[in-house]
PDB file of C-alpha atoms in Angstrom:
ATOM      1  CA  MET A 313       0.018   0.164   0.387  1.00 43.00           C
ATOM      2  CA  ASN A 314       1.087   3.647  -1.212  1.00 43.00           C
ATOM      3  CA  GLU A 315       1.451   5.600   2.410  1.00 44.00           C
ATOM      4  CA  PRO A 316       0.183   9.126   1.613  1.00 46.00           C
ATOM      5  CA  THR A 317       3.580  11.313   2.375  1.00 42.00           C
ATOM      6  CA  ARG A 318       3.805  13.458   5.493  1.00 39.00           C
ATOM      7  CA  SER A 319       4.526  16.242   3.322  1.00 38.00           C
ATOM      8  CA  SER A 320       1.224  15.709   1.223  1.00 40.00           C
ATOM      9  CA  GLN A 321      -1.201  15.880   4.616  1.00 40.00           C
ATOM     10  CA  SER A 322      -1.371  18.931   4.028  1.00 39.00           C
ATOM     11  CA  LYS A 323      -2.830  19.031   0.454  1.00 37.00           C
ATOM     12  CA  ALA A 324      -4.793  16.768   1.731  1.00 41.00           C
ATOM     13  CA  ARG A 325      -6.702  18.814   4.397  1.00 41.00           C
ATOM     14  CA  GLY A 326      -6.704  21.568   2.372  1.00 41.00           C
ATOM     15  CA  SER A 327      -5.052  24.056   2.274  1.00 37.00           C
ATOM     16  CA  GLY A 328      -6.906  27.144   3.464  1.00 42.00           C
ATOM     17  CA  ASP A 329      -7.600  28.754   0.397  1.00 43.00           C
ATOM     18  CA  LEU A 330     -11.624  28.774  -0.666  1.00 44.00           C
ATOM     19  CA  SER A 331     -12.764  26.504  -3.657  1.00 45.00           C
ATOM     20  CA  VAL A 332     -15.554  27.798  -6.435  1.00 38.00           C
ATOM     21  CA  ALA A 333     -18.240  25.019  -4.454  1.00 46.00           C
ATOM     22  CA  GLU A 334     -17.471  25.661  -1.185  1.00 61.00           C
ATOM     23  CA  SER A 335     -19.600  27.761   0.790  1.00 82.00           C
ATOM     24  CA  ILE A 336     -17.922  30.363   2.750  1.00 88.00           C
ATOM     25  CA  THR A 337     -20.638  29.765   5.982  1.00 86.00           C
ATOM     26  CA  VAL A 338     -19.661  26.578   5.892  1.00 84.00           C
ATOM     27  CA  ARG A 339     -16.568  26.709   5.961  1.00 86.00           C
ATOM     28  CA  ILE A 340     -16.779  28.746   8.771  1.00 90.00           C
ATOM     29  CA  ARG A 341     -18.811  26.578  10.905  1.00 86.00           C
ATOM     30  CA  GLY A 342     -15.979  23.709   9.643  1.00 84.00           C
ATOM     31  CA  LEU A 343     -13.971  26.894  12.167  1.00 88.00           C
ATOM     32  CA  LEU A 344     -15.825  27.739  14.723  1.00 87.00           C
ATOM     33  CA  PRO A 345     -14.257  25.839  16.988  1.00 85.00           C
ATOM     34  CA  SER A 346     -10.722  26.977  16.404  1.00 87.00           C
ATOM     35  CA  LEU A 347     -11.523  30.510  16.009  1.00 91.00           C
ATOM     36  CA  THR A 348     -10.560  32.848  19.464  1.00 93.00           C
ATOM     37  CA  PRO A 349     -12.926  34.403  21.168  1.00 92.00           C
ATOM     38  CA  VAL A 350     -13.224  38.354  18.935  1.00 94.00           C
ATOM     39  CA  GLU A 351     -12.906  35.633  15.944  1.00 93.00           C
ATOM     40  CA  ARG A 352     -15.174  33.789  17.303  1.00 92.00           C
ATOM     41  CA  ARG A 353     -17.790  36.582  17.206  1.00 93.00           C
ATOM     42  CA  VAL A 354     -17.240  37.809  13.746  1.00 94.00           C
ATOM     43  CA  ALA A 355     -18.344  34.106  13.395  1.00 93.00           C
ATOM     44  CA  GLU A 356     -21.900  34.899  14.327  1.00 91.00           C
ATOM     45  CA  GLU A 357     -22.565  37.652  13.160  1.00 92.00           C
ATOM     46  CA  VAL A 358     -21.933  36.649   9.925  1.00 92.00           C
ATOM     47  CA  LEU A 359     -23.756  33.694  10.450  1.00 89.00           C
ATOM     48  CA  ALA A 360     -26.831  34.823  12.062  1.00 87.00           C
ATOM     49  CA  ASP A 361     -27.599  37.088   8.693  1.00 89.00           C
ATOM     50  CA  PRO A 362     -24.950  36.467   6.399  1.00 89.00           C
ATOM     51  CA  GLY A 363     -26.953  38.559   3.535  1.00 89.00           C
ATOM     52  CA  LEU A 364     -26.173  41.622   6.471  1.00 91.00           C
ATOM     53  CA  ALA A 365     -22.344  41.041   6.163  1.00 91.00           C
ATOM     54  CA  GLU A 366     -22.496  41.124   2.574  1.00 90.00           C
ATOM     55  CA  GLN A 367     -24.362  44.040   2.382  1.00 91.00           C
ATOM     56  CA  SER A 368     -22.011  45.889   5.573  1.00 91.00           C
ATOM     57  CA  THR A 369     -19.195  47.737   5.274  1.00 93.00           C
ATOM     58  CA  ILE A 370     -16.271  46.094   7.881  1.00 93.00           C
ATOM     59  CA  SER A 371     -17.483  49.159  10.108  1.00 93.00           C
ATOM     60  CA  GLU A 372     -20.152  48.757  10.185  1.00 93.00           C
ATOM     61  CA  LEU A 373     -19.621  44.602  11.070  1.00 93.00           C
ATOM     62  CA  ALA A 374     -17.175  45.455  13.830  1.00 93.00           C
ATOM     63  CA  ARG A 375     -19.550  47.801  16.100  1.00 93.00           C
ATOM     64  CA  ARG A 376     -21.819  45.438  15.503  1.00 93.00           C
ATOM     65  CA  CYS A 377     -19.486  42.530  16.759  1.00 93.00           C
ATOM     66  CA  GLN A 378     -18.519  45.420  19.559  1.00 93.00           C
ATOM     67  CA  THR A 379     -14.246  44.837  17.593  1.00 93.00           C
ATOM     68  CA  SER A 380     -11.810  46.915  15.313  1.00 94.00           C
ATOM     69  CA  LEU A 381     -11.149  46.466  12.543  1.00 94.00           C
ATOM     70  CA  THR A 382      -8.102  44.903  12.633  1.00 93.00           C
ATOM     71  CA  SER A 383     -10.335  41.182  14.118  1.00 93.00           C
ATOM     72  CA  VAL A 384     -12.728  41.288  11.317  1.00 94.00           C
ATOM     73  CA  THR A 385      -9.270  41.231   8.948  1.00 94.00           C
ATOM     74  CA  ARG A 386      -8.158  38.618  11.321  1.00 93.00           C
ATOM     75  CA  PHE A 387     -11.408  36.682  11.196  1.00 93.00           C
ATOM     76  CA  CYS A 388     -10.676  36.749   7.827  1.00 94.00           C
ATOM     77  CA  ARG A 389      -7.428  35.471   6.800  1.00 93.00           C
ATOM     78  CA  ALA A 390      -8.456  32.894   9.160  1.00 92.00           C
ATOM     79  CA  LEU A 391     -10.704  31.765   6.968  1.00 92.00           C
ATOM     80  CA  GLY A 392      -8.090  31.747   3.935  1.00 90.00           C
ATOM     81  CA  LEU A 393      -9.261  34.854   2.129  1.00 92.00           C
ATOM     82  CA  ALA A 394      -6.819  37.919   1.308  1.00 91.00           C
ATOM     83  CA  GLY A 395      -9.980  40.551   3.391  1.00 92.00           C
ATOM     84  CA  TYR A 396     -13.559  41.992   4.107  1.00 92.00           C
ATOM     85  CA  PRO A 397     -13.665  42.870   0.624  1.00 93.00           C
ATOM     86  CA  GLN A 398     -13.391  38.382  -0.442  1.00 91.00           C
ATOM     87  CA  LEU A 399     -15.802  37.518   2.168  1.00 93.00           C
ATOM     88  CA  ARG A 400     -17.808  40.094   1.394  1.00 91.00           C
ATOM     89  CA  LEU A 401     -17.820  38.714  -1.950  1.00 90.00           C
ATOM     90  CA  ALA A 402     -18.235  35.505  -1.344  1.00 89.00           C
ATOM     91  CA  LEU A 403     -20.919  35.757   0.970  1.00 89.00           C
ATOM     92  CA  ALA A 404     -23.005  37.206  -2.183  1.00 88.00           C
ATOM     93  CA  ALA A 405     -22.169  34.351  -4.132  1.00 84.00           C
ATOM     94  CA  ASP A 406     -23.621  32.359  -1.141  1.00 78.00           C
ATOM     95  CA  ALA A 407     -26.691  34.074  -1.291  1.00 73.00           C
ATOM     96  CA  GLY A 408     -26.800  33.233  -5.594  1.00 67.00           C
ATOM     97  CA  HIS A 409     -26.189  29.624  -4.942  1.00 59.00           C
ATOM     98  CA  HIS A 410     -28.598  29.844  -2.189  1.00 55.00           C
ATOM     99  CA  ARG A 411     -31.866  30.637  -4.660  1.00 54.00           C
ATOM    100  CA  SER A 412     -30.399  29.133  -7.939  1.00 51.00           C
ATOM    101  CA  ARG A 413     -31.150  25.802  -6.417  1.00 51.00           C
ATOM    102  CA  GLY A 414     -34.281  26.698  -5.410  1.00 47.00           C
ATOM    103  CA  TRP A 415     -34.225  27.103  -0.833  1.00 42.00           C
ATOM    104  CA  ALA A 416     -36.679  28.459   0.755  1.00 40.00           C
ATOM    105  CA  GLN A 417     -35.454  31.648   2.410  1.00 39.00           C
ATOM    106  CA  GLU A 418     -38.356  30.659   5.143  1.00 37.00           C
ATOM    107  CA  ILE A 419     -36.760  27.196   5.874  1.00 38.00           C
ATOM    108  CA  GLY A 420     -33.170  27.180   7.697  1.00 43.00           C
ATOM    109  CA  GLY A 421     -33.461  28.890  10.418  1.00 50.00           C
ATOM    110  CA  ASP A 422     -34.689  26.768  13.185  1.00 61.00           C
ATOM    111  CA  ILE A 423     -37.329  24.831  14.493  1.00 67.00           C
ATOM    112  CA  GLY A 424     -39.456  26.439  18.117  1.00 68.00           C
ATOM    113  CA  PRO A 425     -41.025  24.828  20.149  1.00 73.00           C
ATOM    114  CA  ASP A 426     -45.028  25.569  19.113  1.00 75.00           C
ATOM    115  CA  ASP A 427     -43.371  25.050  15.551  1.00 77.00           C
ATOM    116  CA  PRO A 428     -46.390  22.485  13.830  1.00 87.00           C
ATOM    117  CA  ILE A 429     -44.859  18.370  12.217  1.00 88.00           C
ATOM    118  CA  HIS A 430     -45.625  19.998   8.193  1.00 85.00           C
ATOM    119  CA  ARG A 431     -42.662  22.752   9.313  1.00 81.00           C
ATOM    120  CA  VAL A 432     -40.145  20.008  11.146  1.00 80.00           C
ATOM    121  CA  LEU A 433     -40.753  18.107   7.869  1.00 84.00           C
ATOM    122  CA  ALA A 434     -39.751  21.653   5.668  1.00 82.00           C
ATOM    123  CA  GLU A 435     -37.749  22.045   8.037  1.00 78.00           C
ATOM    124  CA  LEU A 436     -35.767  18.299   8.196  1.00 78.00           C
ATOM    125  CA  LEU A 437     -36.020  17.616   4.446  1.00 80.00           C
ATOM    126  CA  GLU A 438     -34.041  21.280   3.298  1.00 79.00           C
ATOM    127  CA  ALA A 439     -31.509  20.585   6.302  1.00 76.00           C
ATOM    128  CA  ASP A 440     -30.844  16.849   5.093  1.00 80.00           C
ATOM    129  CA  GLY A 441     -30.476  17.902   2.007  1.00 82.00           C
ATOM    130  CA  ARG A 442     -28.786  20.925   1.852  1.00 80.00           C
ATOM    131  CA  ALA A 443     -25.873  18.697   4.314  1.00 81.00           C
ATOM    132  CA  LEU A 444     -25.058  16.918   1.254  1.00 86.00           C
ATOM    133  CA  GLU A 445     -25.580  18.684  -1.117  1.00 84.00           C
ATOM    134  CA  GLU A 446     -22.422  20.821   1.420  1.00 83.00           C
ATOM    135  CA  THR A 447     -20.486  18.625   2.202  1.00 89.00           C
ATOM    136  CA  ALA A 448     -20.321  16.954  -1.685  1.00 89.00           C
ATOM    137  CA  SER A 449     -19.644  20.442  -2.475  1.00 84.00           C
ATOM    138  CA  GLN A 450     -16.702  20.859   0.020  1.00 85.00           C
ATOM    139  CA  LEU A 451     -15.142  17.389   0.207  1.00 91.00           C
ATOM    140  CA  ASN A 452     -11.548  16.880  -1.177  1.00 93.00           C
ATOM    141  CA  VAL A 453     -11.974  15.128  -3.696  1.00 94.00           C
ATOM    142  CA  GLU A 454      -7.896  13.546  -4.460  1.00 96.00           C
ATOM    143  CA  ALA A 455      -7.982  13.677  -1.026  1.00 97.00           C
ATOM    144  CA  LEU A 456     -11.377  11.337  -0.772  1.00 97.00           C
ATOM    145  CA  GLU A 457      -8.787   9.219  -4.074  1.00 97.00           C
ATOM    146  CA  LYS A 458      -6.160   8.469  -1.439  1.00 97.00           C
ATOM    147  CA  ALA A 459      -8.434   7.185   0.956  1.00 98.00           C
ATOM    148  CA  VAL A 460      -9.945   4.912  -1.332  1.00 97.00           C
ATOM    149  CA  SER A 461      -6.876   3.524  -2.817  1.00 97.00           C
ATOM    150  CA  ALA A 462      -5.189   3.199   0.655  1.00 98.00           C
ATOM    151  CA  MET A 463      -8.239   0.555   2.132  1.00 97.00           C
ATOM    152  CA  ALA A 464      -8.580  -0.592  -1.181  1.00 96.00           C
ATOM    153  CA  GLY A 465      -4.971  -2.142  -0.527  1.00 96.00           C
ATOM    154  CA  ALA A 466      -5.160  -2.173   3.603  1.00 97.00           C
ATOM    155  CA  ARG A 467      -4.018  -5.229   5.260  1.00 96.00           C
ATOM    156  CA  ARG A 468      -6.748  -4.825   7.246  1.00 96.00           C
ATOM    157  CA  LEU A 469      -9.227  -1.591   8.216  1.00 98.00           C
ATOM    158  CA  ASP A 470      -9.757  -0.242  11.792  1.00 98.00           C
ATOM    159  CA  ILE A 471     -12.672   2.520  12.607  1.00 98.00           C
ATOM    160  CA  TYR A 472     -12.883   4.247  15.758  1.00 98.00           C
ATOM    161  CA  ALA A 473     -16.463   5.431  16.094  1.00 97.00           C
ATOM    162  CA  VAL A 474     -18.836   5.289  19.337  1.00 95.00           C
ATOM    163  CA  SER A 475     -22.460   6.519  20.238  1.00 90.00           C
ATOM    164  CA  GLY A 476     -24.293   8.323  16.483  1.00 88.00           C
ATOM    165  CA  SER A 477     -21.025   8.403  14.444  1.00 93.00           C
ATOM    166  CA  GLY A 478     -20.758   4.250  15.972  1.00 94.00           C
ATOM    167  CA  THR A 479     -23.602   2.863  14.174  1.00 92.00           C
ATOM    168  CA  VAL A 480     -22.380   4.563  10.677  1.00 94.00           C
ATOM    169  CA  GLY A 481     -19.388   3.151  11.598  1.00 95.00           C
ATOM    170  CA  ALA A 482     -20.556  -0.953  12.157  1.00 96.00           C
ATOM    171  CA  GLU A 483     -22.251  -0.061   8.586  1.00 95.00           C
ATOM    172  CA  LEU A 484     -18.888   0.602   6.891  1.00 96.00           C
ATOM    173  CA  HIS A 485     -17.503  -1.884   8.498  1.00 96.00           C
ATOM    174  CA  LEU A 486     -19.906  -4.428   7.758  1.00 94.00           C
ATOM    175  CA  ARG A 487     -19.818  -3.509   3.543  1.00 93.00           C
ATOM    176  CA  LEU A 488     -15.867  -4.158   4.451  1.00 95.00           C
ATOM    177  CA  HIS A 489     -16.595  -7.714   5.352  1.00 92.00           C
ATOM    178  CA  HIS A 490     -18.867  -8.768   2.703  1.00 90.00           C
ATOM    179  CA  LEU A 491     -16.524  -7.680  -0.186  1.00 91.00           C
ATOM    180  CA  GLY A 492     -14.025  -9.958   1.189  1.00 90.00           C
ATOM    181  CA  PHE A 493     -11.491  -7.080   3.637  1.00 94.00           C
ATOM    182  CA  ALA A 494     -10.483  -8.204   6.648  1.00 95.00           C
ATOM    183  CA  SER A 495     -12.451  -4.759   9.390  1.00 96.00           C
ATOM    184  CA  TYR A 496     -12.872  -4.435  12.389  1.00 97.00           C
ATOM    185  CA  ILE A 497     -14.989  -1.622  14.415  1.00 97.00           C
ATOM    186  CA  TRP A 498     -14.492  -0.906  18.247  1.00 97.00           C
ATOM    187  CA  SER A 499     -16.280   1.570  20.178  1.00 95.00           C
ATOM    188  CA  ASP A 500     -14.684   0.501  23.916  1.00 96.00           C
ATOM    189  CA  VAL A 501     -11.340   2.656  24.307  1.00 96.00           C
ATOM    190  CA  HIS A 502      -9.324  -0.120  25.584  1.00 98.00           C
ATOM    191  CA  ASP A 503      -9.955  -2.131  23.098  1.00 97.00           C
ATOM    192  CA  ALA A 504      -9.189   0.192  20.437  1.00 97.00           C
ATOM    193  CA  LEU A 505      -5.567   1.065  21.814  1.00 98.00           C
ATOM    194  CA  ALA A 506      -5.141  -2.119  21.703  1.00 98.00           C
ATOM    195  CA  SER A 507      -5.997  -2.689  18.829  1.00 97.00           C
ATOM    196  CA  ALA A 508      -4.556   0.134  16.871  1.00 98.00           C
ATOM    197  CA  ALA A 509      -1.353  -0.537  18.811  1.00 98.00           C
ATOM    198  CA  LEU A 510      -0.939  -3.766  17.018  1.00 97.00           C
ATOM    199  CA  LEU A 511      -1.442  -2.069  13.536  1.00 98.00           C
ATOM    200  CA  GLY A 512       1.742  -1.252  10.845  1.00 97.00           C
ATOM    201  CA  GLY A 513       2.455   0.507   7.581  1.00 97.00           C
ATOM    202  CA  SER A 514       0.114  -1.823   5.356  1.00 97.00           C
ATOM    203  CA  ASP A 515      -3.122  -0.420   7.664  1.00 98.00           C
ATOM    204  CA  VAL A 516      -5.857   1.623   7.426  1.00 98.00           C
ATOM    205  CA  ALA A 517      -7.361   3.301  10.441  1.00 98.00           C
ATOM    206  CA  ILE A 518     -10.783   5.565  10.343  1.00 98.00           C
ATOM    207  CA  GLY A 519     -11.771   7.343  13.574  1.00 98.00           C
ATOM    208  CA  ILE A 520     -15.547   8.938  12.624  1.00 97.00           C
ATOM    209  CA  SER A 521     -16.706  11.945  15.231  1.00 95.00           C
ATOM    210  CA  HIS A 522     -18.580  14.666  14.644  1.00 92.00           C
ATOM    211  CA  SER A 523     -17.318  17.265  17.005  1.00 91.00           C
ATOM    212  CA  GLY A 524     -13.213  15.402  16.243  1.00 94.00           C
ATOM    213  CA  GLU A 525     -13.041  15.843  19.522  1.00 94.00           C
ATOM    214  CA  THR A 526     -14.272  12.308  20.835  1.00 95.00           C
ATOM    215  CA  ASN A 527     -11.493  11.595  22.846  1.00 96.00           C
ATOM    216  CA  GLU A 528     -11.977   7.984  22.603  1.00 97.00           C
ATOM    217  CA  VAL A 529     -11.740   8.058  18.763  1.00 98.00           C
ATOM    218  CA  VAL A 530      -8.557  10.203  18.123  1.00 98.00           C
ATOM    219  CA  GLU A 531      -7.130   8.179  20.963  1.00 98.00           C
ATOM    220  CA  PRO A 532      -6.739   5.455  18.976  1.00 98.00           C
ATOM    221  CA  LEU A 533      -6.554   7.862  15.573  1.00 98.00           C
ATOM    222  CA  GLU A 534      -3.333   9.568  17.307  1.00 98.00           C
ATOM    223  CA  LEU A 535      -2.077   5.890  17.912  1.00 98.00           C
ATOM    224  CA  ALA A 536      -2.758   3.880  14.528  1.00 98.00           C
ATOM    225  CA  ARG A 537      -1.042   7.065  12.331  1.00 98.00           C
ATOM    226  CA  GLU A 538       2.252   6.657  15.466  1.00 98.00           C
ATOM    227  CA  ARG A 539       2.285   2.363  14.116  1.00 97.00           C
ATOM    228  CA  GLY A 540       2.342   3.207  10.818  1.00 98.00           C
ATOM    229  CA  ALA A 541      -1.415   3.662   9.327  1.00 98.00           C
ATOM    230  CA  THR A 542      -3.348   5.556   6.948  1.00 98.00           C
ATOM    231  CA  ALA A 543      -4.999   7.149   8.994  1.00 98.00           C
ATOM    232  CA  ILE A 544      -9.006   8.657   8.031  1.00 98.00           C
ATOM    233  CA  ALA A 545     -11.069  11.157   9.656  1.00 98.00           C
ATOM    234  CA  ILE A 546     -14.400  12.113   8.693  1.00 97.00           C
ATOM    235  CA  THR A 547     -15.113  14.918  10.978  1.00 95.00           C
ATOM    236  CA  ASN A 548     -17.123  18.192  10.718  1.00 92.00           C
ATOM    237  CA  PHE A 549     -14.261  20.509  11.588  1.00 91.00           C
ATOM    238  CA  PRO A 550     -10.975  20.190   9.953  1.00 90.00           C
ATOM    239  CA  ARG A 551      -9.359  21.751  12.467  1.00 89.00           C
ATOM    240  CA  SER A 552     -10.316  19.557  15.067  1.00 94.00           C
ATOM    241  CA  PRO A 553      -7.678  17.147  17.595  1.00 96.00           C
ATOM    242  CA  LEU A 554      -9.359  13.508  15.266  1.00 97.00           C
ATOM    243  CA  ALA A 555      -8.055  16.285  12.166  1.00 96.00           C
ATOM    244  CA  GLU A 556      -5.466  16.764  13.676  1.00 96.00           C
ATOM    245  CA  ALA A 557      -3.866  13.504  14.439  1.00 97.00           C
ATOM    246  CA  ALA A 558      -4.974  12.104  10.028  1.00 98.00           C
ATOM    247  CA  ASP A 559      -2.688  11.716   7.275  1.00 98.00           C
ATOM    248  CA  LEU A 560      -5.913  12.584   5.430  1.00 98.00           C
ATOM    249  CA  VAL A 561      -9.289  14.574   6.642  1.00 97.00           C
ATOM    250  CA  LEU A 562     -13.133  14.071   4.983  1.00 97.00           C
ATOM    251  CA  ALA A 563     -14.887  16.710   6.148  1.00 94.00           C
ATOM    252  CA  THR A 564     -19.063  16.781   6.734  1.00 92.00           C
ATOM    253  CA  ALA A 565     -20.741  20.085   6.291  1.00 86.00           C
ATOM    254  CA  THR A 566     -23.711  20.817   8.579  1.00 81.00           C
ATOM    255  CA  ARG A 567     -25.400  22.856  10.965  1.00 70.00           C
ATOM    256  CA  GLU A 568     -27.015  22.604  14.140  1.00 61.00           C
ATOM    257  CA  LEU A 569     -30.316  22.546  14.291  1.00 54.00           C
ATOM    258  CA  THR A 570     -32.619  23.502  18.300  1.00 47.00           C
ATOM    259  CA  PHE A 571     -33.414  20.287  19.212  1.00 47.00           C
ATOM    260  CA  ARG A 572     -30.990  18.628  16.961  1.00 47.00           C
ATOM    261  CA  SER A 573     -27.628  18.570  18.111  1.00 46.00           C
ATOM    262  CA  GLY A 574     -25.811  16.152  17.152  1.00 49.00           C
ATOM    263  CA  GLY A 575     -28.902  14.719  14.926  1.00 62.00           C
ATOM    264  CA  LEU A 576     -29.590  12.332  11.937  1.00 70.00           C
ATOM    265  CA  ALA A 577     -27.526  15.766   9.381  1.00 73.00           C
ATOM    266  CA  ALA A 578     -25.260  14.862  10.141  1.00 83.00           C
ATOM    267  CA  ARG A 579     -25.216  10.369  10.429  1.00 87.00           C
ATOM    268  CA  HIS A 580     -26.290  11.337   6.367  1.00 88.00           C
ATOM    269  CA  ALA A 581     -23.387  13.353   5.012  1.00 90.00           C
ATOM    270  CA  GLN A 582     -21.456  10.731   7.569  1.00 93.00           C
ATOM    271  CA  MET A 583     -22.904   7.990   5.418  1.00 94.00           C
ATOM    272  CA  LEU A 584     -22.642   9.849   2.210  1.00 94.00           C
ATOM    273  CA  VAL A 585     -18.787   9.982   2.774  1.00 96.00           C
ATOM    274  CA  LEU A 586     -18.627   6.630   3.663  1.00 96.00           C
ATOM    275  CA  ASP A 587     -21.063   5.074   1.066  1.00 95.00           C
ATOM    276  CA  CYS A 588     -17.936   6.843  -1.699  1.00 96.00           C
ATOM    277  CA  LEU A 589     -15.127   4.499   0.658  1.00 97.00           C
ATOM    278  CA  TYR A 590     -17.415   2.005   0.561  1.00 95.00           C
ATOM    279  CA  ILE A 591     -18.533   2.159  -3.859  1.00 95.00           C
ATOM    280  CA  GLY A 592     -14.651   3.159  -4.261  1.00 96.00           C
ATOM    281  CA  VAL A 593     -13.685   0.131  -2.363  1.00 95.00           C
ATOM    282  CA  ALA A 594     -16.247  -2.227  -4.061  1.00 92.00           C
ATOM    283  CA  GLN A 595     -15.569  -0.718  -7.700  1.00 91.00           C
ATOM    284  CA  ARG A 596     -11.733  -1.987  -6.975  1.00 90.00           C
ATOM    285  CA  ALA A 597     -11.983  -5.391  -4.988  1.00 84.00           C
ATOM    286  CA  TYR A 598     -13.587  -6.282  -7.980  1.00 79.00           C
ATOM    287  CA  THR A 599     -13.469  -8.887 -10.666  1.00 75.00           C
ATOM    288  CA  PRO A 600     -15.683 -10.709 -13.240  1.00 69.00           C
ATOM    289  CA  ARG A 601     -14.623 -14.030 -11.162  1.00 66.00           C
ATOM    290  CA  ARG A 602     -14.449 -12.668  -8.070  1.00 68.00           C
ATOM    291  CA  ASN A 603     -17.343 -11.288  -7.442  1.00 69.00           C
ATOM    292  CA  PRO A 604     -17.353 -11.319  -3.024  1.00 70.00           C
ATOM    293  CA  ARG A 605     -20.758  -9.467  -2.744  1.00 70.00           C
ATOM    294  CA  ALA A 606     -22.318 -11.735  -5.082  1.00 74.00           C
ATOM    295  CA  ALA A 607     -20.974 -15.119  -2.636  1.00 75.00           C
ATOM    296  CA  THR A 608     -22.178 -13.097   0.333  1.00 77.00           C
ATOM    297  CA  THR A 609     -25.753 -12.296  -1.163  1.00 77.00           C
ATOM    298  CA  ARG A 610     -25.961 -15.500  -1.803  1.00 80.00           C
ATOM    299  CA  ALA A 611     -25.422 -17.589   1.602  1.00 82.00           C
ATOM    300  CA  VAL A 612     -27.514 -15.698   2.867  1.00 81.00           C
ATOM    301  CA  GLN A 613     -30.780 -16.294   0.367  1.00 81.00           C
ATOM    302  CA  ARG A 614     -31.879 -19.563   1.637  1.00 80.00           C
ATOM    303  CA  HIS A 615     -33.425 -16.962   4.175  1.00 82.00           C
ATOM    304  CA  ARG A 616     -35.364 -14.840   2.687  1.00 77.00           C
ATOM    305  CA  SER A 617     -38.638 -14.479   0.475  1.00 69.00           C
ATOM    306  CA  ARG A 618     -39.279 -16.519  -2.571  1.00 65.00           C
ATOM    307  CA  SER A 619     -39.876 -13.085  -3.706  1.00 57.00           C
ATOM    308  CA  ALA A 620     -36.262 -12.027  -2.791  1.00 52.00           C
ATOM    309  CA  HIS A 621     -34.778 -14.614  -4.632  1.00 53.00           C
ATOM    310  CA  GLU A 622     -35.210 -13.666  -7.919  1.00 56.00           C
ATOM    311  CA  ASP A 623     -32.175 -11.803  -9.200  1.00 53.00           C
ATOM    312  CA  PRO A 624     -33.039  -8.562 -11.130  1.00 50.00           C
ATOM    313  CA  ALA A 625     -29.610  -7.287 -11.370  1.00 48.00           C
ATOM    314  CA  GLY A 626     -28.594  -9.765 -13.306  1.00 46.00           C
ATOM    315  CA  ASP A 627     -25.403 -10.775 -12.106  1.00 48.00           C
ATOM    316  CA  GLY A 628     -26.210 -13.497  -8.769  1.00 47.00           C
ATOM    317  CA  SER A 629     -26.523 -10.663  -5.751  1.00 46.00           C
ATOM    318  CA  GLY A 630     -29.928 -11.034  -5.444  1.00 48.00           C
ATOM    319  CA  GLY A 631     -29.603  -7.637  -3.514  1.00 52.00           C
ATOM    320  CA  THR A 632     -28.247  -6.634  -0.287  1.00 57.00           C
ATOM    321  CA  PRO A 633     -28.010  -9.191   2.428  1.00 59.00           C
ATOM    322  CA  GLY A 634     -29.757  -8.716   5.831  1.00 59.00           C
TER     323      GLY A 634
END
């Protein structure tokens, strides 16, 4: 397996420059934990009303944040921008993109305690759709390709994830296992550390944490990397401790809503990234003479109903196990 060199890590993580496709509000939310208190105050003001920030002068924004012009400029540079004019341009581009996507302006603010269920449904649909859209637009494709290549050539794959992220980690583990890969999911930190200590240069470790601050995930990923394994982080915050512990960072883009901190939108965005990894690995594992998915499906076929025995794909797979 070709392990990513340490010199390529900054590029795999993202250089700090704002890509054309990436939303500036996504970038701001992702960097919130790493900002200084003053920069965070500016960030929260911009996120609260991006349209107002776009139309404001730097003096007006600084006055609302009760800070200096220099602090606003530092905030812009923390985002990888040259200055405040570039921030306003990025916010204007964001607004135009949202309008072109048809996102309703009255939806997307938050869920209130007295909102009717039809509004809750509309809010969740918008939030989940936007999470997937923004994750796809800012995902580092180069890092994704390197991650797939490392996983496809790995001797074994360790996955570290707990709680809600553990459910998507378990799904990835099962999918990789059905492809014939030696994959393991660890949610107990003691077991995770013990496993990480046995990894080497031909192995891959994957840490999944929305916040990127879960010690039970950060610690084993750090150890796995120390042992020479390729370390992959999947997190919403590209400057989090988990991201710092990784060779390759695959960032999601999910905003929090009232009643839904760390909710299903985060899991959906994580699953989008994990699906990309799985399909990429499956493509490399498939040959005309070797179809592990078909073999695993045939093994459980007799436990399905009669209609499930049909083979609509025509490839002997019969569908999906389970």
